[in-house]
Short mmCIF file of C-alpha atoms in Angstrom, two decimals:
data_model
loop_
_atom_site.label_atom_id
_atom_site.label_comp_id
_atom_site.label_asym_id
_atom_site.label_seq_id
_atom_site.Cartn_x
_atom_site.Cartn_y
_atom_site.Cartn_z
CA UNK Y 22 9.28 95.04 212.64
CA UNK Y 23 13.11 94.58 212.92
CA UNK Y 24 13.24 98.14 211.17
CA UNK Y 25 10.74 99.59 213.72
CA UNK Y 26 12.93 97.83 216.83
CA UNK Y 27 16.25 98.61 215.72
CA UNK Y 28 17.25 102.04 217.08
CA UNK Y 29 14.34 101.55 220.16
CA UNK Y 30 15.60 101.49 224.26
CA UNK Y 31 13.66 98.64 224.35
CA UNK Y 32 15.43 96.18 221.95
CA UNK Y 33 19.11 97.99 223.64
CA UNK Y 34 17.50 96.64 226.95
CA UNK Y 35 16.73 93.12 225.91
CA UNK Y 36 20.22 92.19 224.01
CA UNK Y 37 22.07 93.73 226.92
CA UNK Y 38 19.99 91.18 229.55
CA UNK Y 39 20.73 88.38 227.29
CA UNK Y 40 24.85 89.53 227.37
CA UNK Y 41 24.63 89.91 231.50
CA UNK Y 42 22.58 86.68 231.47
CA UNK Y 43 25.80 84.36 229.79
CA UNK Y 44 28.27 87.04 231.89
CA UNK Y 45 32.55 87.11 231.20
CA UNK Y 46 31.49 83.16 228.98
CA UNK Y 47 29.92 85.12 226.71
CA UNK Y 48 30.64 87.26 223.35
CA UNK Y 49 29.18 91.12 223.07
CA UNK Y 50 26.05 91.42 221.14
CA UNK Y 51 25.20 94.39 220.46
CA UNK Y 52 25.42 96.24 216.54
CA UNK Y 53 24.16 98.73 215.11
CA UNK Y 54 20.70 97.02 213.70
CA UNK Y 55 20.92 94.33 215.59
CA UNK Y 56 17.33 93.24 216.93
CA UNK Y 57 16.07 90.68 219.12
CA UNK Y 58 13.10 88.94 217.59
CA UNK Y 59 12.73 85.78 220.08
CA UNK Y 60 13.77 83.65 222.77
CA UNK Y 61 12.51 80.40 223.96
CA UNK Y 62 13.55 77.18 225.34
CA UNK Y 63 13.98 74.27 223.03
CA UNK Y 64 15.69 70.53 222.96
CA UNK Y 65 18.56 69.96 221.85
CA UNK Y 66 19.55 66.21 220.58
CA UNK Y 67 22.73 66.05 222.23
CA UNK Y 68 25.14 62.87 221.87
CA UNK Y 69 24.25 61.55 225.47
CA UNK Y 70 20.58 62.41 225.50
CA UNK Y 71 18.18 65.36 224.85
CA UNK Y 72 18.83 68.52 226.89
CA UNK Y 73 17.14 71.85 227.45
CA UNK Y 74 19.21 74.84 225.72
CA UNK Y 75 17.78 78.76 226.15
CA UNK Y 76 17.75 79.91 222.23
CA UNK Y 77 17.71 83.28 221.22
CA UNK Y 78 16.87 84.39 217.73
CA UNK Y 79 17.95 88.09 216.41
CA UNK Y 80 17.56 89.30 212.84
CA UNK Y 81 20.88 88.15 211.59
CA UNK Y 82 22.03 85.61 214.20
CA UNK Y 83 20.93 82.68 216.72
CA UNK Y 84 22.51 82.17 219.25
CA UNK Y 85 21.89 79.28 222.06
CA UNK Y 86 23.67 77.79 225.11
CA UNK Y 87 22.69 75.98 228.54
CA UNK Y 88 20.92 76.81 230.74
CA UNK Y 89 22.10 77.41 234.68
CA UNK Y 90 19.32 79.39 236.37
CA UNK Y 91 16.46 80.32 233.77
CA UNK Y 92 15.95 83.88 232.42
CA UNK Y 93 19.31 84.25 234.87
CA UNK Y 94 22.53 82.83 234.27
CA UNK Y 95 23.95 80.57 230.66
CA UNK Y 96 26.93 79.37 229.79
CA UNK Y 97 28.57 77.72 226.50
CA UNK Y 98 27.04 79.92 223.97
CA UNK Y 99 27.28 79.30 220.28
CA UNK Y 100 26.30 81.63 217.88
CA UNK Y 101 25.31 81.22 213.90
CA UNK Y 102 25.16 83.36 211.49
CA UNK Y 103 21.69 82.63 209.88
CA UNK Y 104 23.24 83.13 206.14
CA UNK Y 105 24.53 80.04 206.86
CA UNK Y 106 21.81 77.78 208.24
CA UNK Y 107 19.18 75.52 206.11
CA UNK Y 108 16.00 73.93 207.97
CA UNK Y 109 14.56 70.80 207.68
CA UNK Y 110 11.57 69.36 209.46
CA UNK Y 111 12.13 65.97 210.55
CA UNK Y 112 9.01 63.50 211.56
CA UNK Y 113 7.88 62.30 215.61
CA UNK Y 114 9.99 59.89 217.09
CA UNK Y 115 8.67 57.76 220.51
CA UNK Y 116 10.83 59.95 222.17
CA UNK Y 117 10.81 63.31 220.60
CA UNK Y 118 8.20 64.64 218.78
CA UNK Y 119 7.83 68.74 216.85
CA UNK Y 120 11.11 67.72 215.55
CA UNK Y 121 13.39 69.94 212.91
CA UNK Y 122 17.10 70.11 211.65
CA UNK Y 123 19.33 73.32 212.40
CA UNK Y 124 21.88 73.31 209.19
CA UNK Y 125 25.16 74.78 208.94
CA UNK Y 126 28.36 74.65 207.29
CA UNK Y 127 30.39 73.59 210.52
CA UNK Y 128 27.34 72.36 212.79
CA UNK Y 129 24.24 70.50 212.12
CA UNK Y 130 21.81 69.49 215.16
CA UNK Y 131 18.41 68.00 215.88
CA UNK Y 132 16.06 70.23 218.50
CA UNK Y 133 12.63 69.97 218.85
CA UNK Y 134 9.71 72.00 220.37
CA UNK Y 135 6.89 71.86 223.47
CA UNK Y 136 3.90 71.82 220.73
CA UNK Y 137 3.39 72.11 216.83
CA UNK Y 138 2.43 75.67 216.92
CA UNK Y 139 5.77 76.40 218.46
CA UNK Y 140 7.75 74.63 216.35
CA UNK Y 141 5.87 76.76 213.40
CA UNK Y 142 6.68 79.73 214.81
CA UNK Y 143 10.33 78.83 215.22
CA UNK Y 144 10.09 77.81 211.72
CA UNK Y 145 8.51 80.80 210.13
CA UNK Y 146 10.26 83.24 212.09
CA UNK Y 147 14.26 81.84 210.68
CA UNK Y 148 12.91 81.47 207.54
CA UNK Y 149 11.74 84.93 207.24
CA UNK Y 150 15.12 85.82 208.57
CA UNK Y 151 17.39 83.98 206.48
CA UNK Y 152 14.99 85.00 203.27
CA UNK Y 153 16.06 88.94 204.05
CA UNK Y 154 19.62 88.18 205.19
CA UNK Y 155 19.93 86.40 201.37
CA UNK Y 156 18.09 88.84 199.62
CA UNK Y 157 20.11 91.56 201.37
CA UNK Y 158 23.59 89.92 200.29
CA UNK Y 159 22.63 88.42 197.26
CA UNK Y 160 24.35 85.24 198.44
CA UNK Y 161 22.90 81.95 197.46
CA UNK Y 162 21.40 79.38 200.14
CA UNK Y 163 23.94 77.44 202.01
CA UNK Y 164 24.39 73.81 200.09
CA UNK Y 165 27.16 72.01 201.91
CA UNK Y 166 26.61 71.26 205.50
CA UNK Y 167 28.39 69.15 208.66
CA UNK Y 168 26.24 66.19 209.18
CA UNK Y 169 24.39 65.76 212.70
CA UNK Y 170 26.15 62.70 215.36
CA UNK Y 171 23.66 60.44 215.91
CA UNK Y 172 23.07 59.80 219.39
CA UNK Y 173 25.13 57.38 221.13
CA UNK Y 174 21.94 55.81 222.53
CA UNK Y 175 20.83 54.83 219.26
CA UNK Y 176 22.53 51.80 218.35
CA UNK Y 177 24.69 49.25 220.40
CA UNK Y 178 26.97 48.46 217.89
CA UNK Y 179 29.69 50.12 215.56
CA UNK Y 180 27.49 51.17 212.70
CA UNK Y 181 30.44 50.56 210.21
CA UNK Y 182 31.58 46.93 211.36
CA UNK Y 183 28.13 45.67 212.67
CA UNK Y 184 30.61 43.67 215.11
CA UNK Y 185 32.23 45.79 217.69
CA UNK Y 186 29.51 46.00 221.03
CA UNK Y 187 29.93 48.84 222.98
CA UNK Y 188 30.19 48.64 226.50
CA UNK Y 189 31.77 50.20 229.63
CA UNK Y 190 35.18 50.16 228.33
CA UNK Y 191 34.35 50.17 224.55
CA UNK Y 192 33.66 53.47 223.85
CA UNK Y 193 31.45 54.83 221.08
CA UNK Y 194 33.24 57.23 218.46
CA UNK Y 195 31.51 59.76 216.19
CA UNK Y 196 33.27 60.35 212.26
CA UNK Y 197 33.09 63.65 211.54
CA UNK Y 198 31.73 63.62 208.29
CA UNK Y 199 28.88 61.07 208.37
CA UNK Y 200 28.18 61.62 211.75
CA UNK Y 201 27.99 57.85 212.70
CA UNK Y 202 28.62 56.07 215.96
CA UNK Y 203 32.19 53.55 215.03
CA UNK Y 204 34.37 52.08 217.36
CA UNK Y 205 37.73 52.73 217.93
CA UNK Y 206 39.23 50.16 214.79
CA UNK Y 207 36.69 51.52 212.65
CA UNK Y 208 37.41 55.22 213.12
CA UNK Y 209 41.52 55.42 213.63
CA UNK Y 210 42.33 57.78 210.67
CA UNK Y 211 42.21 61.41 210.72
CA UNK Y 212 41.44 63.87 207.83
CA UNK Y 213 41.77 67.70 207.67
CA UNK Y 214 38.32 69.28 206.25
CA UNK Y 215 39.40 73.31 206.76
CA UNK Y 216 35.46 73.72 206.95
CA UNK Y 217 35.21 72.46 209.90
CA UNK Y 218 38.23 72.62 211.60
CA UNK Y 219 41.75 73.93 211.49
CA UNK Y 220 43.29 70.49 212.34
CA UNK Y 221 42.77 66.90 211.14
CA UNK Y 222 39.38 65.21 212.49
CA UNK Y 223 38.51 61.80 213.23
CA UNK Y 224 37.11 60.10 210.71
CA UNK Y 225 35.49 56.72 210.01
CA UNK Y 226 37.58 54.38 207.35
CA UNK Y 227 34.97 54.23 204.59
CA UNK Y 228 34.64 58.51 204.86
CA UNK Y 229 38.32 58.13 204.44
CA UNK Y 230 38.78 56.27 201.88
CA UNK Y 231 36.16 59.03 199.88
CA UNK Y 232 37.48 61.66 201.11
CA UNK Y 233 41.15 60.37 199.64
CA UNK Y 234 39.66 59.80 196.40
CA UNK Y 235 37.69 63.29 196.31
CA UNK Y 236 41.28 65.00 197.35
CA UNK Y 237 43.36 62.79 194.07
CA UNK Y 238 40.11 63.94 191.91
CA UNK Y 239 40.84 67.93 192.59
CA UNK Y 240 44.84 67.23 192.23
CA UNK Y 241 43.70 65.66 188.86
CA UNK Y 242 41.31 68.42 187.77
CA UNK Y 243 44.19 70.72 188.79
CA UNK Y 244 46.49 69.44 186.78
CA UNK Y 245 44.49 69.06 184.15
CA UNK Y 246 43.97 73.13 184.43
CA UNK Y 247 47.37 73.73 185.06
CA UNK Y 248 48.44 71.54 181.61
CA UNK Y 249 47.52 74.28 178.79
CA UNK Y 250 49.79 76.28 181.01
CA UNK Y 251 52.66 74.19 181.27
CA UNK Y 252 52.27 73.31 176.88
CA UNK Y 253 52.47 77.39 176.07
CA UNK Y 254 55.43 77.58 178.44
CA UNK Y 255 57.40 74.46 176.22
CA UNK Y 256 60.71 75.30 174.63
CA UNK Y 257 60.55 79.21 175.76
CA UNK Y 258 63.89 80.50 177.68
CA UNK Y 259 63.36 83.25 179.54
CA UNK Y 260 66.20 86.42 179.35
CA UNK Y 261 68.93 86.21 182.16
CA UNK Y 262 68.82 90.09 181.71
CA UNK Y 263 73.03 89.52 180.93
CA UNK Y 264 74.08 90.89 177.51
CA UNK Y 265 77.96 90.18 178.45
CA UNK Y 266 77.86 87.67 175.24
CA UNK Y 267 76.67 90.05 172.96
CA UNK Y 268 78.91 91.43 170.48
CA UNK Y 269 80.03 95.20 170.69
CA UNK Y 270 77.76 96.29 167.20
CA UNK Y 271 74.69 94.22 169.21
CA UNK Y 272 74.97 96.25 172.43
CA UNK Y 273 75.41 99.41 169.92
CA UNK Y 274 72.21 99.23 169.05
CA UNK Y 275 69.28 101.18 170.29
CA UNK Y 276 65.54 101.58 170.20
CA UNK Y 277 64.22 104.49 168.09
CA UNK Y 278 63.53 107.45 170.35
CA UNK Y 279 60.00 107.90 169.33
CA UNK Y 280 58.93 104.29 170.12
CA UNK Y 281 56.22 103.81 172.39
CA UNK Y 282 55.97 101.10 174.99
CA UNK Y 283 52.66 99.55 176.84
CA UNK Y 284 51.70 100.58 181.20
CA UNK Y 285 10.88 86.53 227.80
CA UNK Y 286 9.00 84.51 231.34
CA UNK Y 287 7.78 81.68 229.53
CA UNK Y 288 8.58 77.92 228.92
CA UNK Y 289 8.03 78.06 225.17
CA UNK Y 290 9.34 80.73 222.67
CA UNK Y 291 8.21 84.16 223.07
CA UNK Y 292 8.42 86.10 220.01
CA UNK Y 293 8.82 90.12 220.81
CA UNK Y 294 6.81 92.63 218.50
#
């Protein structure tokens, strides 16, 4: 199918409605085999509370953002490259229900879907993706990802301390590496993880302390490396390249001449064929 839609007016027609729908806010997508394979609306498990976000799903991205007049104007987009995302279906809640896990690298988030046969399709459809995309590279599946924040809604105390009640003017924190909700005593140190951001994130104590020990672990192993290096390299005194102390019948000498030398209008997804 994405073969058959890739070079066809009618796939150029639907990427460029999805790149006037999220105007200027937006990124370009159109490329050369790039084909649009689905859209749909979908929850998102946001920190606050569940929202509504438009998704769209193309052969070798998704891409999703919120929604300001349906099938008409988004803003906020985010897009994934599917090479990096894992799924994982998650069970019914009392509030949510046709739950799964979106899995990446920097990003990990809860949506779920208007019925089970939509959430299948979802599911089938970036599977079948991400199966070609991997095949096509010959990378291997995705292994380390950013955990999801739990809500803020679901507990009403720091889930490190067990003490600290949040309230009006105790606000809830989120570590970025477990994802938990901490207050503000539990969660004061910062830590740079270059996977998931260029500067130092918050962090809750106990991911700190780990991720301290994990960082003396790969000095260790590096030194450790480094150590048959430094032992070849013992008592050897590299040439200043100055012969000014060498005797007149030394710098006399030369090398034989001959020697050689080395060198869609619906409320649930719509998948296109």
């Amino acid at each position: 199918m994405v073969d058959h839609l890739a070079n066809t007016e009618i796939n150029s027609q639907r990427i460029a409605a999805v790149e006037n729908c999220f105007g200027a806010s937006g990124q370009p997508l159109a490329l050369p085999g790039r084909v649009l394979l689905g859209e749909g609306i979908l929850t998102k498990e946001c920190r606050k509370k569940p929202k509504p976000r438009i998704f769209f799903l193309f052969n070798d991205i998704l891409v999703y953002g919120s929604i300001i007049i349906n099938k008409r104007k988004y803003n906020s987009q985010h897009i994934i490259p599917l090479e990096d995302v894992t799924l994982e279906t998650l069970p019914d809640t009392l509030q949510m229900k046709n739950r799964w896990m979106i899995k990446t690298s920097k990003k990990s988030f809860v949506v779920s879907a208007a019925s089970l046969t939509e959430r299948k399709e979802w599911i089938s459809h970036l599977e079948e993706c991400i199966k070609h995309l991997l095949t096509k590279t010959g990378r291997q599946p995705c292994r380390e990802h950013a955990a999801p924040w739990i809500p803020d809604k679901a507990t009403d105390i720091c889930m490190r301390c067990t003490q600290t009640k949040f309230s009006t003017l105790t606000r809830r924190h989120h570590c970025r590496k477990c994802g938990f909700v901490v207050c503000a005593d539990c969660s004061r140190q910062r830590f740079l993880m270059p996977r998931l951001s260029p500067r130092p994130l918050r962090v809750c104590n106990l991911c700190y302390r780990q991720l301290l020990a994990e960082k003396k672990e790969e000095a260790e192993a590096d030194r450790r490396r480094a150590e048959p290096i430094r032992s070849a390299l013992q008592g050897y005194e590299p040439s200043s390249g100055d012969d000014s102390d060498k005797s007149d019948d030394e710098k006399g000498e030369q090398w034989p001449a001959d020697t050689e030398f080395y060198t869609s209008e619906v409320s649930w997804s719509s998948f296109h064929s």
